[in-house]
JSON list of C-alpha atoms and ligand atoms in Angstrom, two decimals:
[
{"chain": "A", "resi": 1284, "resn": "MET", "atom": "CA", "xyz": [-37.06, 130.52, -65.01]},
{"chain": "A", "resi": 1285, "resn": "ASN", "atom": "CA", "xyz": [-35.32, 130.68, -68.36]},
{"chain": "A", "resi": 1286, "resn": "HIS", "atom": "CA", "xyz": [-31.66, 130.06, -69.18]},
{"chain": "A", "resi": 1287, "resn": "GLU", "atom": "CA", "xyz": [-30.71, 133.70, -68.67]},
{"chain": "A", "resi": 1288, "resn": "GLN", "atom": "CA", "xyz": [-32.38, 133.79, -65.24]},
{"chain": "A", "resi": 1289, "resn": "TYR", "atom": "CA", "xyz": [-30.58, 130.65, -64.07]},
{"chain": "A", "resi": 1290, "resn": "MET", "atom": "CA", "xyz": [-27.35, 132.18, -65.33]},
{"chain": "A", "resi": 1291, "resn": "THR", "atom": "CA", "xyz": [-28.03, 135.41, -63.46]},
{"chain": "A", "resi": 1292, "resn": "GLN", "atom": "CA", "xyz": [-28.43, 133.31, -60.33]},
{"chain": "A", "resi": 1293, "resn": "ALA", "atom": "CA", "xyz": [-25.05, 131.64, -60.96]},
{"chain": "A", "resi": 1294, "resn": "ILE", "atom": "CA", "xyz": [-23.43, 135.03, -61.55]},
{"chain": "A", "resi": 1295, "resn": "ASP", "atom": "CA", "xyz": [-25.00, 136.36, -58.33]},
{"chain": "A", "resi": 1296, "resn": "LEU", "atom": "CA", "xyz": [-23.46, 133.43, -56.43]},
{"chain": "A", "resi": 1297, "resn": "ALA", "atom": "CA", "xyz": [-20.08, 134.00, -58.07]},
{"chain": "A", "resi": 1298, "resn": "TYR", "atom": "CA", "xyz": [-20.11, 137.67, -57.14]},
{"chain": "A", "resi": 1299, "resn": "GLU", "atom": "CA", "xyz": [-21.16, 136.88, -53.54]},
{"chain": "A", "resi": 1300, "resn": "ASN", "atom": "CA", "xyz": [-18.26, 134.43, -53.40]},
{"chain": "A", "resi": 1301, "resn": "VAL", "atom": "CA", "xyz": [-15.83, 137.19, -54.34]},
{"chain": "A", "resi": 1302, "resn": "ILE", "atom": "CA", "xyz": [-17.22, 139.37, -51.55]},
{"chain": "A", "resi": 1303, "resn": "LYS", "atom": "CA", "xyz": [-16.81, 136.47, -49.10]},
{"chain": "A", "resi": 1304, "resn": "ASP", "atom": "CA", "xyz": [-13.67, 134.38, -49.52]},
{"chain": "A", "resi": 1305, "resn": "GLY", "atom": "CA", "xyz": [-13.65, 132.44, -52.75]},
{"chain": "A", "resi": 1306, "resn": "GLY", "atom": "CA", "xyz": [-12.81, 132.73, -56.42]},
{"chain": "A", "resi": 1307, "resn": "PRO", "atom": "CA", "xyz": [-15.12, 134.52, -58.89]},
{"chain": "A", "resi": 1308, "resn": "PHE", "atom": "CA", "xyz": [-16.92, 131.39, -60.05]},
{"chain": "A", "resi": 1309, "resn": "ALA", "atom": "CA", "xyz": [-20.21, 129.63, -59.33]},
{"chain": "A", "resi": 1310, "resn": "ALA", "atom": "CA", "xyz": [-22.38, 126.95, -60.90]},
{"chain": "A", "resi": 1311, "resn": "ILE", "atom": "CA", "xyz": [-25.87, 125.60, -60.44]},
{"chain": "A", "resi": 1312, "resn": "VAL", "atom": "CA", "xyz": [-27.50, 122.36, -61.56]},
{"chain": "A", "resi": 1313, "resn": "VAL", "atom": "CA", "xyz": [-31.13, 122.37, -62.69]},
{"chain": "A", "resi": 1314, "resn": "LYS", "atom": "CA", "xyz": [-33.40, 119.38, -63.19]},
{"chain": "A", "resi": 1315, "resn": "ASP", "atom": "CA", "xyz": [-36.99, 119.78, -64.41]},
{"chain": "A", "resi": 1316, "resn": "GLU", "atom": "CA", "xyz": [-36.76, 123.52, -63.76]},
{"chain": "A", "resi": 1317, "resn": "VAL", "atom": "CA", "xyz": [-35.74, 122.99, -60.12]},
{"chain": "A", "resi": 1318, "resn": "ILE", "atom": "CA", "xyz": [-32.30, 123.91, -58.77]},
{"chain": "A", "resi": 1319, "resn": "VAL", "atom": "CA", "xyz": [-30.95, 120.62, -57.38]},
{"chain": "A", "resi": 1320, "resn": "GLY", "atom": "CA", "xyz": [-27.40, 121.69, -56.64]},
{"chain": "A", "resi": 1321, "resn": "GLN", "atom": "CA", "xyz": [-25.04, 124.60, -56.50]},
{"chain": "A", "resi": 1322, "resn": "GLY", "atom": "CA", "xyz": [-21.39, 125.31, -55.88]},
{"chain": "A", "resi": 1323, "resn": "VAL", "atom": "CA", "xyz": [-18.88, 128.09, -55.65]},
{"chain": "A", "resi": 1324, "resn": "ASN", "atom": "CA", "xyz": [-15.13, 128.10, -55.99]},
{"chain": "A", "resi": 1325, "resn": "LEU", "atom": "CA", "xyz": [-13.63, 127.20, -52.60]},
{"chain": "A", "resi": 1326, "resn": "VAL", "atom": "CA", "xyz": [-10.03, 126.42, -53.62]},
{"chain": "A", "resi": 1327, "resn": "THR", "atom": "CA", "xyz": [-8.36, 128.80, -51.18]},
{"chain": "A", "resi": 1328, "resn": "LYS", "atom": "CA", "xyz": [-10.97, 128.54, -48.42]},
{"chain": "A", "resi": 1329, "resn": "ASN", "atom": "CA", "xyz": [-10.87, 124.73, -48.35]},
{"chain": "A", "resi": 1330, "resn": "ASN", "atom": "CA", "xyz": [-7.23, 124.34, -49.38]},
{"chain": "A", "resi": 1331, "resn": "ASP", "atom": "CA", "xyz": [-8.56, 122.14, -52.16]},
{"chain": "A", "resi": 1332, "resn": "PRO", "atom": "CA", "xyz": [-7.26, 122.69, -55.70]},
{"chain": "A", "resi": 1333, "resn": "THR", "atom": "CA", "xyz": [-10.18, 120.66, -57.04]},
{"chain": "A", "resi": 1334, "resn": "ALA", "atom": "CA", "xyz": [-12.88, 122.76, -55.33]},
{"chain": "A", "resi": 1335, "resn": "HIS", "atom": "CA", "xyz": [-13.95, 124.49, -58.53]},
{"chain": "A", "resi": 1336, "resn": "ALA", "atom": "CA", "xyz": [-17.54, 125.70, -58.78]},
{"chain": "A", "resi": 1337, "resn": "GLU", "atom": "CA", "xyz": [-18.61, 123.10, -61.34]},
{"chain": "A", "resi": 1338, "resn": "VAL", "atom": "CA", "xyz": [-17.14, 120.20, -59.33]},
{"chain": "A", "resi": 1339, "resn": "MET", "atom": "CA", "xyz": [-18.77, 121.51, -56.15]},
{"chain": "A", "resi": 1340, "resn": "ALA", "atom": "CA", "xyz": [-22.14, 121.91, -57.92]},
{"chain": "A", "resi": 1341, "resn": "ILE", "atom": "CA", "xyz": [-21.93, 118.40, -59.40]},
{"chain": "A", "resi": 1342, "resn": "ARG", "atom": "CA", "xyz": [-21.13, 116.95, -55.96]},
{"chain": "A", "resi": 1343, "resn": "ASP", "atom": "CA", "xyz": [-24.01, 118.87, -54.38]},
{"chain": "A", "resi": 1344, "resn": "ALA", "atom": "CA", "xyz": [-26.52, 117.84, -57.05]},
{"chain": "A", "resi": 1345, "resn": "CYS", "atom": "CA", "xyz": [-25.46, 114.19, -56.96]},
{"chain": "A", "resi": 1346, "resn": "LYS", "atom": "CA", "xyz": [-25.71, 114.13, -53.17]},
{"chain": "A", "resi": 1347, "resn": "ASN", "atom": "CA", "xyz": [-29.15, 115.78, -53.21]},
{"chain": "A", "resi": 1348, "resn": "LEU", "atom": "CA", "xyz": [-30.47, 113.50, -55.97]},
{"chain": "A", "resi": 1349, "resn": "GLY", "atom": "CA", "xyz": [-28.80, 110.34, -54.65]},
{"chain": "A", "resi": 1350, "resn": "THR", "atom": "CA", "xyz": [-27.18, 109.54, -57.97]},
{"chain": "A", "resi": 1351, "resn": "PHE", "atom": "CA", "xyz": [-23.81, 109.64, -59.69]},
{"chain": "A", "resi": 1352, "resn": "GLN", "atom": "CA", "xyz": [-25.28, 110.70, -63.05]},
{"chain": "A", "resi": 1353, "resn": "LEU", "atom": "CA", "xyz": [-26.89, 114.02, -63.94]},
{"chain": "A", "resi": 1354, "resn": "ASP", "atom": "CA", "xyz": [-28.22, 112.99, -67.33]},
{"chain": "A", "resi": 1355, "resn": "GLN", "atom": "CA", "xyz": [-31.54, 114.84, -66.95]},
{"chain": "A", "resi": 1356, "resn": "CYS", "atom": "CA", "xyz": [-29.85, 117.99, -65.66]},
{"chain": "A", "resi": 1357, "resn": "ILE", "atom": "CA", "xyz": [-28.53, 121.25, -67.05]},
{"chain": "A", "resi": 1358, "resn": "LEU", "atom": "CA", "xyz": [-25.39, 122.85, -65.62]},
{"chain": "A", "resi": 1359, "resn": "TYR", "atom": "CA", "xyz": [-25.16, 126.63, -65.57]},
{"chain": "A", "resi": 1360, "resn": "THR", "atom": "CA", "xyz": [-21.69, 127.94, -64.84]},
{"chain": "A", "resi": 1361, "resn": "SER", "atom": "CA", "xyz": [-20.64, 131.55, -64.57]},
{"chain": "A", "resi": 1362, "resn": "CYS", "atom": "CA", "xyz": [-17.50, 130.86, -66.62]},
{"chain": "A", "resi": 1363, "resn": "GLU", "atom": "CA", "xyz": [-16.43, 128.45, -69.33]},
{"chain": "A", "resi": 1364, "resn": "PRO", "atom": "CA", "xyz": [-15.16, 125.29, -67.57]},
{"chain": "A", "resi": 1365, "resn": "CYS", "atom": "CA", "xyz": [-11.47, 124.49, -67.18]},
{"chain": "A", "resi": 1366, "resn": "PRO", "atom": "CA", "xyz": [-10.14, 121.11, -68.40]},
{"chain": "A", "resi": 1367, "resn": "MET", "atom": "CA", "xyz": [-10.65, 119.47, -64.98]},
{"chain": "A", "resi": 1368, "resn": "CYS", "atom": "CA", "xyz": [-14.27, 120.59, -64.82]},
{"chain": "A", "resi": 1369, "resn": "LEU", "atom": "CA", "xyz": [-14.80, 119.64, -68.44]},
{"chain": "A", "resi": 1370, "resn": "GLY", "atom": "CA", "xyz": [-13.74, 116.11, -67.48]},
{"chain": "A", "resi": 1371, "resn": "ALA", "atom": "CA", "xyz": [-15.97, 116.13, -64.39]},
{"chain": "A", "resi": 1372, "resn": "ILE", "atom": "CA", "xyz": [-18.89, 117.32, -66.51]},
{"chain": "A", "resi": 1373, "resn": "TYR", "atom": "CA", "xyz": [-18.38, 114.47, -68.97]},
{"chain": "A", "resi": 1374, "resn": "TRP", "atom": "CA", "xyz": [-18.33, 111.97, -66.10]},
{"chain": "A", "resi": 1375, "resn": "ALA", "atom": "CA", "xyz": [-21.53, 113.47, -64.65]},
{"chain": "A", "resi": 1376, "resn": "ARG", "atom": "CA", "xyz": [-23.16, 113.53, -68.12]},
{"chain": "A", "resi": 1377, "resn": "PRO", "atom": "CA", "xyz": [-25.59, 116.46, -67.87]},
{"chain": "A", "resi": 1378, "resn": "LYS", "atom": "CA", "xyz": [-27.67, 117.03, -70.99]},
{"chain": "A", "resi": 1379, "resn": "ALA", "atom": "CA", "xyz": [-26.32, 120.55, -71.54]},
{"chain": "A", "resi": 1380, "resn": "VAL", "atom": "CA", "xyz": [-23.95, 123.16, -70.16]},
{"chain": "A", "resi": 1381, "resn": "TYR", "atom": "CA", "xyz": [-24.51, 126.90, -70.33]},
{"chain": "A", "resi": 1382, "resn": "TYR", "atom": "CA", "xyz": [-21.66, 129.28, -69.51]},
{"chain": "A", "resi": 1383, "resn": "ALA", "atom": "CA", "xyz": [-21.40, 133.06, -69.35]},
{"chain": "A", "resi": 1384, "resn": "MET", "atom": "CA", "xyz": [-17.90, 134.52, -69.20]},
{"chain": "A", "resi": 1385, "resn": "ASN", "atom": "CA", "xyz": [-15.42, 132.78, -71.46]},
{"chain": "A", "resi": 1386, "resn": "LYS", "atom": "CA", "xyz": [-11.92, 131.43, -70.85]},
{"chain": "A", "resi": 1387, "resn": "HIS", "atom": "CA", "xyz": [-10.29, 134.43, -72.54]},
{"chain": "A", "resi": 1388, "resn": "GLU", "atom": "CA", "xyz": [-12.01, 136.78, -70.10]},
{"chain": "A", "resi": 1389, "resn": "ALA", "atom": "CA", "xyz": [-10.93, 134.50, -67.23]},
{"chain": "A", "resi": 1390, "resn": "ALA", "atom": "CA", "xyz": [-7.33, 134.60, -68.46]},
{"chain": "A", "resi": 1391, "resn": "GLN", "atom": "CA", "xyz": [-7.43, 138.40, -68.37]},
{"chain": "A", "resi": 1392, "resn": "ILE", "atom": "CA", "xyz": [-8.03, 138.35, -64.59]},
{"chain": "A", "resi": 1393, "resn": "GLY", "atom": "CA", "xyz": [-5.38, 135.71, -63.88]},
{"chain": "A", "resi": 1394, "resn": "PHE", "atom": "CA", "xyz": [-7.18, 132.40, -64.41]},
{"chain": "A", "resi": 1395, "resn": "ASP", "atom": "CA", "xyz": [-5.43, 131.09, -67.49]},
{"chain": "A", "resi": 1396, "resn": "ASP", "atom": "CA", "xyz": [-6.08, 127.40, -68.11]},
{"chain": "A", "resi": 1397, "resn": "ALA", "atom": "CA", "xyz": [-4.68, 127.46, -71.65]},
{"chain": "A", "resi": 1398, "resn": "PHE", "atom": "CA", "xyz": [-1.49, 125.81, -70.42]},
{"chain": "A", "resi": 1399, "resn": "ILE", "atom": "CA", "xyz": [-3.46, 122.78, -69.18]},
{"chain": "A", "resi": 1400, "resn": "TYR", "atom": "CA", "xyz": [-5.09, 122.38, -72.59]},
{"chain": "A", "resi": 1401, "resn": "GLU", "atom": "CA", "xyz": [-1.59, 122.59, -74.10]},
{"chain": "A", "resi": 1402, "resn": "GLU", "atom": "CA", "xyz": [-0.34, 119.97, -71.64]},
{"chain": "A", "resi": 1403, "resn": "ILE", "atom": "CA", "xyz": [-3.15, 117.57, -72.63]},
{"chain": "A", "resi": 1404, "resn": "ALA", "atom": "CA", "xyz": [-2.08, 117.84, -76.25]},
{"chain": "A", "resi": 1405, "resn": "GLN", "atom": "CA", "xyz": [1.59, 117.44, -75.33]},
{"chain": "A", "resi": 1406, "resn": "VAL", "atom": "CA", "xyz": [3.38, 114.06, -75.47]},
{"chain": "A", "resi": 1407, "resn": "LYS", "atom": "CA", "xyz": [3.83, 112.70, -71.93]},
{"chain": "A", "resi": 1408, "resn": "GLU", "atom": "CA", "xyz": [7.59, 113.00, -72.04]},
{"chain": "A", "resi": 1409, "resn": "LYS", "atom": "CA", "xyz": [7.36, 116.75, -72.63]},
{"chain": "A", "resi": 1410, "resn": "ARG", "atom": "CA", "xyz": [4.78, 117.61, -69.96]},
{"chain": "A", "resi": 1411, "resn": "LYS", "atom": "CA", "xyz": [5.78, 120.03, -67.16]},
{"chain": "A", "resi": 1412, "resn": "ILE", "atom": "CA", "xyz": [4.78, 117.44, -64.53]},
{"chain": "A", "resi": 1413, "resn": "PRO", "atom": "CA", "xyz": [6.47, 114.12, -65.32]},
{"chain": "A", "resi": 1414, "resn": "PHE", "atom": "CA", "xyz": [4.12, 111.17, -65.81]},
{"chain": "A", "resi": 1415, "resn": "ILE", "atom": "CA", "xyz": [6.19, 108.01, -65.47]},
{"chain": "A", "resi": 1416, "resn": "HIS", "atom": "CA", "xyz": [4.75, 104.62, -66.34]},
{"chain": "A", "resi": 1417, "resn": "ILE", "atom": "CA", "xyz": [5.71, 101.79, -63.99]},
{"chain": "A", "resi": 1418, "resn": "LYS", "atom": "CA", "xyz": [5.15, 98.53, -65.81]},
{"chain": "A", "resi": 1419, "resn": "THR", "atom": "CA", "xyz": [3.54, 95.78, -63.74]},
{"chain": "A", "resi": 1420, "resn": "ASP", "atom": "CA", "xyz": [1.87, 92.43, -64.17]},
{"chain": "A", "resi": 1421, "resn": "ASP", "atom": "CA", "xyz": [-0.11, 92.97, -60.96]},
{"chain": "A", "resi": 1422, "resn": "LYS", "atom": "CA", "xyz": [-3.54, 93.72, -62.46]},
{"chain": "A", "resi": 1423, "resn": "ARG", "atom": "CA", "xyz": [-5.61, 92.67, -59.39]},
{"chain": "A", "resi": 1424, "resn": "PRO", "atom": "CA", "xyz": [-7.85, 95.77, -59.35]},
{"chain": "A", "resi": 1425, "resn": "PHE", "atom": "CA", "xyz": [-8.83, 95.37, -63.01]},
{"chain": "A", "resi": 1426, "resn": "VAL", "atom": "CA", "xyz": [-9.19, 91.59, -62.85]},
{"chain": "A", "resi": 1427, "resn": "GLY", "atom": "CA", "xyz": [-11.22, 91.96, -59.65]},
{"chain": "A", "resi": 1428, "resn": "TRP", "atom": "CA", "xyz": [-13.54, 94.49, -61.30]},
{"chain": "A", "resi": 1429, "resn": "LYS", "atom": "CA", "xyz": [-13.92, 92.45, -64.47]},
{"chain": "A", "resi": 1430, "resn": "ASN", "atom": "CA", "xyz": [-14.94, 89.41, -62.45]},
{"chain": "A", "resi": 1431, "resn": "LYS", "atom": "CA", "xyz": [-17.11, 91.24, -59.90]},
{"chain": "A", "resi": 1432, "resn": "GLU", "atom": "CA", "xyz": [-20.69, 90.13, -60.42]},
{"chain": "A", "resi": 1433, "resn": "ASP", "atom": "CA", "xyz": [-22.56, 92.76, -58.39]},
{"chain": "A", "resi": 1434, "resn": "LYS", "atom": "CA", "xyz": [-20.74, 95.83, -59.74]},
{"chain": "A", "resi": 1435, "resn": "ILE", "atom": "CA", "xyz": [-22.56, 99.06, -60.51]},
{"chain": "A", "resi": 1436, "resn": "GLU", "atom": "CA", "xyz": [-21.26, 100.14, -63.89]},
{"chain": "A", "resi": 1437, "resn": "TYR", "atom": "CA", "xyz": [-20.74, 103.80, -64.69]},
{"chain": "B", "resi": 2350, "resn": "LIG", "atom": "ZN1", "xyz": [-12.58, 124.06, -63.18]}
]
């Protein structure tokens, strides 16, 4: 299949998800021309604000491949990723991302993530959700990690 055909498959899944009980988003992960994972938006069904299609597809692909990195994979998502999914994609490290509908089109049907992008650029003190730094000298988790000899780095 070519890029457009994989995308059509993602759009089919997204549309099916609207007919069922999820948001209008879906994503698939392809490795060596084989679909190794897929996901749809299940935020309201699962009561999980992080259950976006891209995150669900990344989790599915990683589980199926037995890895925490998707560096040989391509992610096809029916819509341009939000900031959370953008971060998840960078952690998963696929070699490319293809998207269909864009964030402006998503905003027109009520999925406006522009405010999150604005919040990222905002100084912490001016963010809508307060982020308060508690200073501590208790660095056990970081010291423990630094000194751990059998750690799996990612
Ligand atoms: Zn997202």
